[in-house]
Structure formats: structure tokens, C-alpha cells
Amino acid sequence: MNARIKGVFFDLDGTLVRYRGVDYESSWGAIGVAAGLSTAWQNLLARHLAQPNTYGDWAKESAALLQGISVSRVEREIFPPPYADGVREVMRRLREEGYVVGIVSSGVSLVAERVREELTMAFALANDLLVADGRFTGEVAVHVPLDAKLLGVERYADLHGLTLPEL
């Protein structure tokens, strides 16, 4: 382990996982495609893309499109996660060397939690698509706005007894 670096926090979409054929190789995009909402999903993205400060609105509108759709139907299409080349080996080595390893992402916790579990990471902080009775409710809890990832990094560094220079 590097004497100064004690933790490594990763983004999810396009970094740990790479969903091919969707914008930004993202968990959001993969979920939209798996739910059969490609066109509506693309229209929302196009409308909000030039305005990063509307991320919360975009997330709410995207979640609303999912209302009533079966989570298991979506999971069948998006899992197993398509890991980027070398991710499993990197995670194994970081764990062996004692680093605190986690995810801070504006992606979706449905995917982030699966990745955290499969790669034995300390935590995953992402946005929650709410579910009831096995179906998406159409609501989202935004924990990591696109323009505020640093707040999540700071919070989880503190929770793990780390300072930003140690990441």
C-alpha cells in the first residue's frame, strides 16, 4: 500500500461497468433499454443534457417512466454487470493491499450495490430507484447529483476515517 493513499473510490458508469450501446455506458441507460423505454429515455436525456443543473429533474422524470415495470424483468437484461477489462483483478489487488475501496456514482444503486457485492467493496453510494412489490414505483432518491459527487466522496471518506489527500 502507498503510505499516503489509503482509499480508492470509483465511479460506476463507464469506469467499473460498461453497458455497450447506451450513452455514457451507463446504468441509467441500460435500465431504460431493458425496460423497453429507449426512445423516451433518449428524448429525456437530450432535453436535459445541456443543463447539468437539471439532473434531479431528469432523474425524477426517468424514474417516472419506469413506474409499474417489473424489477426482475430489468435485472434479467442488465445482470451480470458488464465489467470493464481488468476490474476484477484491480479490485482483488486493492483489497489485498488493504485499501478502502468503494463507489461514488450518479448512476443507479441497483447496479452499484450488485457491483459492490460481487467485487467485495466497502460501500456503494448511488441513486435509488424506489421499488415496491417487485416493481419500480416511479420515484427516485437522488443521493449523488451529477454535479455534486465530491460531497459523496467527502462524506464516505469521513465515514471510513480518511481525508481527501488519502484518496
PDB file of C-alpha atoms in Angstrom:
ATOM      1  CA  MET A   1       0.000   0.000   0.000  1.00  0.00           C
ATOM      2  CA  ASN A   2       1.152   3.513  -0.788  1.00  0.00           C
ATOM      3  CA  ALA A   3       1.984   5.259   2.502  1.00  0.00           C
ATOM      4  CA  ARG A   4      -0.157   8.269   1.577  1.00  0.00           C
ATOM      5  CA  ILE A   5      -3.055   6.682  -0.305  1.00  0.00           C
ATOM      6  CA  LYS A   6      -5.408   4.609   1.851  1.00  0.00           C
ATOM      7  CA  GLY A   7      -8.600   4.542  -0.182  1.00  0.00           C
ATOM      8  CA  VAL A   8      -9.729   4.332  -3.795  1.00  0.00           C
ATOM      9  CA  PHE A   9     -13.246   5.462  -4.699  1.00  0.00           C
ATOM     10  CA  PHE A  10     -14.515   4.631  -8.177  1.00  0.00           C
ATOM     11  CA  ASP A  11     -17.222   5.973 -10.428  1.00  0.00           C
ATOM     12  CA  LEU A  12     -19.549   3.249 -11.698  1.00  0.00           C
ATOM     13  CA  ASP A  13     -20.688   4.010 -15.238  1.00  0.00           C
ATOM     14  CA  GLY A  14     -18.032   3.822 -17.924  1.00  0.00           C
ATOM     15  CA  THR A  15     -15.414   3.025 -15.279  1.00  0.00           C
ATOM     16  CA  LEU A  16     -16.269  -0.192 -13.425  1.00  0.00           C
ATOM     17  CA  VAL A  17     -19.092  -1.226 -15.742  1.00  0.00           C
ATOM     18  CA  ARG A  18     -19.536  -0.516 -19.418  1.00  0.00           C
ATOM     19  CA  TYR A  19     -23.000  -1.067 -20.792  1.00  0.00           C
ATOM     20  CA  ARG A  20     -22.414  -1.065 -24.546  1.00  0.00           C
ATOM     21  CA  GLY A  21     -24.867   0.612 -26.842  1.00  0.00           C
ATOM     22  CA  VAL A  22     -26.130   3.196 -24.331  1.00  0.00           C
ATOM     23  CA  ASP A  23     -24.961   6.753 -23.772  1.00  0.00           C
ATOM     24  CA  TYR A  24     -22.035   7.001 -21.376  1.00  0.00           C
ATOM     25  CA  GLU A  25     -22.109   3.201 -20.963  1.00  0.00           C
ATOM     26  CA  SER A  26     -24.402   3.975 -18.039  1.00  0.00           C
ATOM     27  CA  SER A  27     -26.541   2.016 -15.624  1.00  0.00           C
ATOM     28  CA  TRP A  28     -29.342   4.546 -16.205  1.00  0.00           C
ATOM     29  CA  GLY A  29     -29.227   3.927 -19.953  1.00  0.00           C
ATOM     30  CA  ALA A  30     -29.038   0.157 -19.558  1.00  0.00           C
ATOM     31  CA  ILE A  31     -32.099   0.207 -17.299  1.00  0.00           C
ATOM     32  CA  GLY A  32     -34.041   2.356 -19.787  1.00  0.00           C
ATOM     33  CA  VAL A  33     -33.225  -0.014 -22.645  1.00  0.00           C
ATOM     34  CA  ALA A  34     -34.026  -3.110 -20.542  1.00  0.00           C
ATOM     35  CA  ALA A  35     -37.387  -1.577 -19.617  1.00  0.00           C
ATOM     36  CA  GLY A  36     -38.234  -1.016 -23.293  1.00  0.00           C
ATOM     37  CA  LEU A  37     -38.077   2.766 -22.965  1.00  0.00           C
ATOM     38  CA  SER A  38     -35.207   3.609 -25.329  1.00  0.00           C
ATOM     39  CA  THR A  39     -36.931   6.380 -27.289  1.00  0.00           C
ATOM     40  CA  ALA A  40     -38.488   8.126 -24.300  1.00  0.00           C
ATOM     41  CA  TRP A  41     -35.218   7.744 -22.393  1.00  0.00           C
ATOM     42  CA  GLN A  42     -33.231   9.309 -25.251  1.00  0.00           C
ATOM     43  CA  ASN A  43     -35.693  12.199 -25.524  1.00  0.00           C
ATOM     44  CA  LEU A  44     -35.348  12.986 -21.817  1.00  0.00           C
ATOM     45  CA  LEU A  45     -31.582  12.812 -21.984  1.00  0.00           C
ATOM     46  CA  ALA A  46     -31.471  15.124 -24.998  1.00  0.00           C
ATOM     47  CA  ARG A  47     -33.707  17.634 -23.227  1.00  0.00           C
ATOM     48  CA  HIS A  48     -31.597  17.750 -20.060  1.00  0.00           C
ATOM     49  CA  LEU A  49     -28.078  17.043 -21.335  1.00  0.00           C
ATOM     50  CA  ALA A  50     -27.059  20.659 -21.900  1.00  0.00           C
ATOM     51  CA  GLN A  51     -28.239  21.607 -18.405  1.00  0.00           C
ATOM     52  CA  PRO A  52     -26.323  19.608 -15.755  1.00  0.00           C
ATOM     53  CA  ASN A  53     -28.100  21.575 -13.018  1.00  0.00           C
ATOM     54  CA  THR A  54     -31.361  19.820 -14.005  1.00  0.00           C
ATOM     55  CA  TYR A  55     -30.016  16.369 -13.104  1.00  0.00           C
ATOM     56  CA  GLY A  56     -32.545  15.970 -10.287  1.00  0.00           C
ATOM     57  CA  ASP A  57     -35.420  16.747 -12.653  1.00  0.00           C
ATOM     58  CA  TRP A  58     -34.023  14.356 -15.253  1.00  0.00           C
ATOM     59  CA  ALA A  59     -33.689  11.592 -12.649  1.00  0.00           C
ATOM     60  CA  LYS A  60     -37.271  12.139 -11.459  1.00  0.00           C
ATOM     61  CA  GLU A  61     -38.655  12.113 -14.999  1.00  0.00           C
ATOM     62  CA  SER A  62     -36.638   8.996 -15.862  1.00  0.00           C
ATOM     63  CA  ALA A  63     -37.844   7.212 -12.730  1.00  0.00           C
ATOM     64  CA  ALA A  64     -41.439   8.164 -13.562  1.00  0.00           C
ATOM     65  CA  LEU A  65     -41.125   6.366 -16.910  1.00  0.00           C
ATOM     66  CA  LEU A  66     -40.306   3.159 -15.019  1.00  0.00           C
ATOM     67  CA  GLN A  67     -43.430   3.204 -12.854  1.00  0.00           C
ATOM     68  CA  GLY A  68     -45.025  -0.240 -12.682  1.00  0.00           C
ATOM     69  CA  ILE A  69     -42.262  -2.050 -14.579  1.00  0.00           C
ATOM     70  CA  SER A  70     -41.008  -5.285 -13.026  1.00  0.00           C
ATOM     71  CA  VAL A  71     -37.562  -5.012 -11.469  1.00  0.00           C
ATOM     72  CA  SER A  72     -36.818  -8.666 -12.244  1.00  0.00           C
ATOM     73  CA  ARG A  73     -37.521  -8.041 -15.944  1.00  0.00           C
ATOM     74  CA  VAL A  74     -34.917  -5.266 -15.951  1.00  0.00           C
ATOM     75  CA  GLU A  75     -32.433  -7.273 -13.875  1.00  0.00           C
ATOM     76  CA  ARG A  76     -32.531 -10.130 -16.390  1.00  0.00           C
ATOM     77  CA  GLU A  77     -31.252  -7.712 -19.034  1.00  0.00           C
ATOM     78  CA  ILE A  78     -28.660  -5.733 -17.051  1.00  0.00           C
ATOM     79  CA  PHE A  79     -27.032  -8.510 -14.999  1.00  0.00           C
ATOM     80  CA  PRO A  80     -24.428  -9.770 -14.786  1.00  0.00           C
ATOM     81  CA  PRO A  81     -22.811  -6.345 -14.909  1.00  0.00           C
ATOM     82  CA  PRO A  82     -20.501  -5.906 -17.913  1.00  0.00           C
ATOM     83  CA  TYR A  83     -17.251  -5.164 -16.084  1.00  0.00           C
ATOM     84  CA  ALA A  84     -14.528  -3.166 -17.770  1.00  0.00           C
ATOM     85  CA  ASP A  85     -11.417  -5.141 -18.638  1.00  0.00           C
ATOM     86  CA  GLY A  86      -9.206  -5.775 -15.628  1.00  0.00           C
ATOM     87  CA  VAL A  87     -11.673  -4.567 -12.980  1.00  0.00           C
ATOM     88  CA  ARG A  88     -11.816  -7.824 -11.042  1.00  0.00           C
ATOM     89  CA  GLU A  89      -8.024  -8.064 -10.883  1.00  0.00           C
ATOM     90  CA  VAL A  90      -7.638  -4.431  -9.798  1.00  0.00           C
ATOM     91  CA  MET A  91     -10.210  -4.878  -7.025  1.00  0.00           C
ATOM     92  CA  ARG A  92      -8.533  -8.059  -5.818  1.00  0.00           C
ATOM     93  CA  ARG A  93      -5.149  -6.337  -5.633  1.00  0.00           C
ATOM     94  CA  LEU A  94      -6.503  -3.239  -3.892  1.00  0.00           C
ATOM     95  CA  ARG A  95      -8.257  -5.376  -1.273  1.00  0.00           C
ATOM     96  CA  GLU A  96      -5.123  -7.500  -0.737  1.00  0.00           C
ATOM     97  CA  GLU A  97      -3.116  -4.345  -0.108  1.00  0.00           C
ATOM     98  CA  GLY A  98      -5.634  -3.045   2.430  1.00  0.00           C
ATOM     99  CA  TYR A  99      -7.150  -0.078   0.601  1.00  0.00           C
ATOM    100  CA  VAL A 100     -10.681   1.068   1.405  1.00  0.00           C
ATOM    101  CA  VAL A 101     -12.442   0.585  -1.929  1.00  0.00           C
ATOM    102  CA  GLY A 102     -15.880   1.951  -2.800  1.00  0.00           C
ATOM    103  CA  ILE A 103     -18.194   3.512  -5.361  1.00  0.00           C
ATOM    104  CA  VAL A 104     -19.473   7.085  -5.528  1.00  0.00           C
ATOM    105  CA  SER A 105     -21.659   7.442  -8.596  1.00  0.00           C
ATOM    106  CA  SER A 106     -24.525   9.373 -10.114  1.00  0.00           C
ATOM    107  CA  GLY A 107     -25.579   6.007 -11.508  1.00  0.00           C
ATOM    108  CA  VAL A 108     -28.196   3.673 -10.098  1.00  0.00           C
ATOM    109  CA  SER A 109     -27.806   1.804  -6.797  1.00  0.00           C
ATOM    110  CA  LEU A 110     -29.484  -1.296  -8.268  1.00  0.00           C
ATOM    111  CA  VAL A 111     -26.289  -1.795 -10.286  1.00  0.00           C
ATOM    112  CA  ALA A 112     -23.853  -0.189  -7.821  1.00  0.00           C
ATOM    113  CA  GLU A 113     -24.925  -2.499  -4.991  1.00  0.00           C
ATOM    114  CA  ARG A 114     -24.560  -5.581  -7.178  1.00  0.00           C
ATOM    115  CA  VAL A 115     -21.062  -4.453  -8.210  1.00  0.00           C
ATOM    116  CA  ARG A 116     -20.155  -3.669  -4.586  1.00  0.00           C
ATOM    117  CA  GLU A 117     -21.237  -7.139  -3.523  1.00  0.00           C
ATOM    118  CA  GLU A 118     -19.594  -9.035  -6.393  1.00  0.00           C
ATOM    119  CA  LEU A 119     -16.305  -7.144  -6.087  1.00  0.00           C
ATOM    120  CA  THR A 120     -16.318  -7.123  -2.262  1.00  0.00           C
ATOM    121  CA  MET A 121     -16.107  -3.354  -1.950  1.00  0.00           C
ATOM    122  CA  ALA A 122     -16.627  -1.430   1.297  1.00  0.00           C
ATOM    123  CA  PHE A 123     -19.558   0.684   0.115  1.00  0.00           C
ATOM    124  CA  ALA A 124     -21.581   1.941  -2.831  1.00  0.00           C
ATOM    125  CA  LEU A 125     -23.224   5.352  -2.906  1.00  0.00           C
ATOM    126  CA  ALA A 126     -25.540   5.922  -5.866  1.00  0.00           C
ATOM    127  CA  ASN A 127     -29.104   6.970  -6.633  1.00  0.00           C
ATOM    128  CA  ASP A 128     -32.027   4.760  -5.613  1.00  0.00           C
ATOM    129  CA  LEU A 129     -34.853   3.876  -7.964  1.00  0.00           C
ATOM    130  CA  LEU A 130     -37.588   3.100  -5.461  1.00  0.00           C
ATOM    131  CA  VAL A 131     -39.296  -0.291  -5.566  1.00  0.00           C
ATOM    132  CA  ALA A 132     -42.460  -1.739  -4.020  1.00  0.00           C
ATOM    133  CA  ASP A 133     -43.824  -5.243  -4.541  1.00  0.00           C
ATOM    134  CA  GLY A 134     -41.119  -6.014  -7.097  1.00  0.00           C
ATOM    135  CA  ARG A 135     -41.962  -3.040  -9.329  1.00  0.00           C
ATOM    136  CA  PHE A 136     -40.469   0.383  -9.801  1.00  0.00           C
ATOM    137  CA  THR A 137     -42.627   2.997  -8.048  1.00  0.00           C
ATOM    138  CA  GLY A 138     -41.710   5.791 -10.447  1.00  0.00           C
ATOM    139  CA  GLU A 139     -39.767   7.615  -7.752  1.00  0.00           C
ATOM    140  CA  VAL A 140     -36.069   8.192  -7.174  1.00  0.00           C
ATOM    141  CA  ALA A 141     -33.949   9.218  -4.215  1.00  0.00           C
ATOM    142  CA  VAL A 142     -31.058  11.270  -5.565  1.00  0.00           C
ATOM    143  CA  HIS A 143     -28.070  10.827  -3.276  1.00  0.00           C
ATOM    144  CA  VAL A 144     -25.377  11.784  -5.799  1.00  0.00           C
ATOM    145  CA  PRO A 145     -26.311  14.604  -8.159  1.00  0.00           C
ATOM    146  CA  LEU A 146     -24.179  14.721 -11.280  1.00  0.00           C
ATOM    147  CA  ASP A 147     -22.532  17.976 -10.244  1.00  0.00           C
ATOM    148  CA  ALA A 148     -22.010  17.084  -6.566  1.00  0.00           C
ATOM    149  CA  LYS A 149     -20.042  13.829  -6.430  1.00  0.00           C
ATOM    150  CA  LEU A 150     -17.396  15.481  -4.280  1.00  0.00           C
ATOM    151  CA  LEU A 151     -19.898  15.747  -1.415  1.00  0.00           C
ATOM    152  CA  GLY A 152     -20.373  11.982  -1.503  1.00  0.00           C
ATOM    153  CA  VAL A 153     -16.642  11.394  -1.680  1.00  0.00           C
ATOM    154  CA  GLU A 154     -16.081  13.660   1.332  1.00  0.00           C
ATOM    155  CA  ARG A 155     -18.869  12.010   3.312  1.00  0.00           C
ATOM    156  CA  TYR A 156     -17.666   8.463   2.695  1.00  0.00           C
ATOM    157  CA  ALA A 157     -14.021   9.382   3.231  1.00  0.00           C
ATOM    158  CA  ASP A 158     -15.010  10.736   6.644  1.00  0.00           C
ATOM    159  CA  LEU A 159     -17.083   7.627   7.436  1.00  0.00           C
ATOM    160  CA  HIS A 160     -14.018   5.494   6.735  1.00  0.00           C
ATOM    161  CA  GLY A 161     -11.604   7.713   8.663  1.00  0.00           C
ATOM    162  CA  LEU A 162      -9.926   9.041   5.543  1.00  0.00           C
ATOM    163  CA  THR A 163      -9.017  12.525   4.375  1.00  0.00           C
ATOM    164  CA  LEU A 164      -9.225  13.641   0.752  1.00  0.00           C
ATOM    165  CA  PRO A 165      -5.413  13.580   0.332  1.00  0.00           C
ATOM    166  CA  GLU A 166      -5.535   9.895   1.316  1.00  0.00           C
ATOM    167  CA  LEU A 167      -7.755   9.055  -1.676  1.00  0.00           C
TER     168      LEU A 167
END
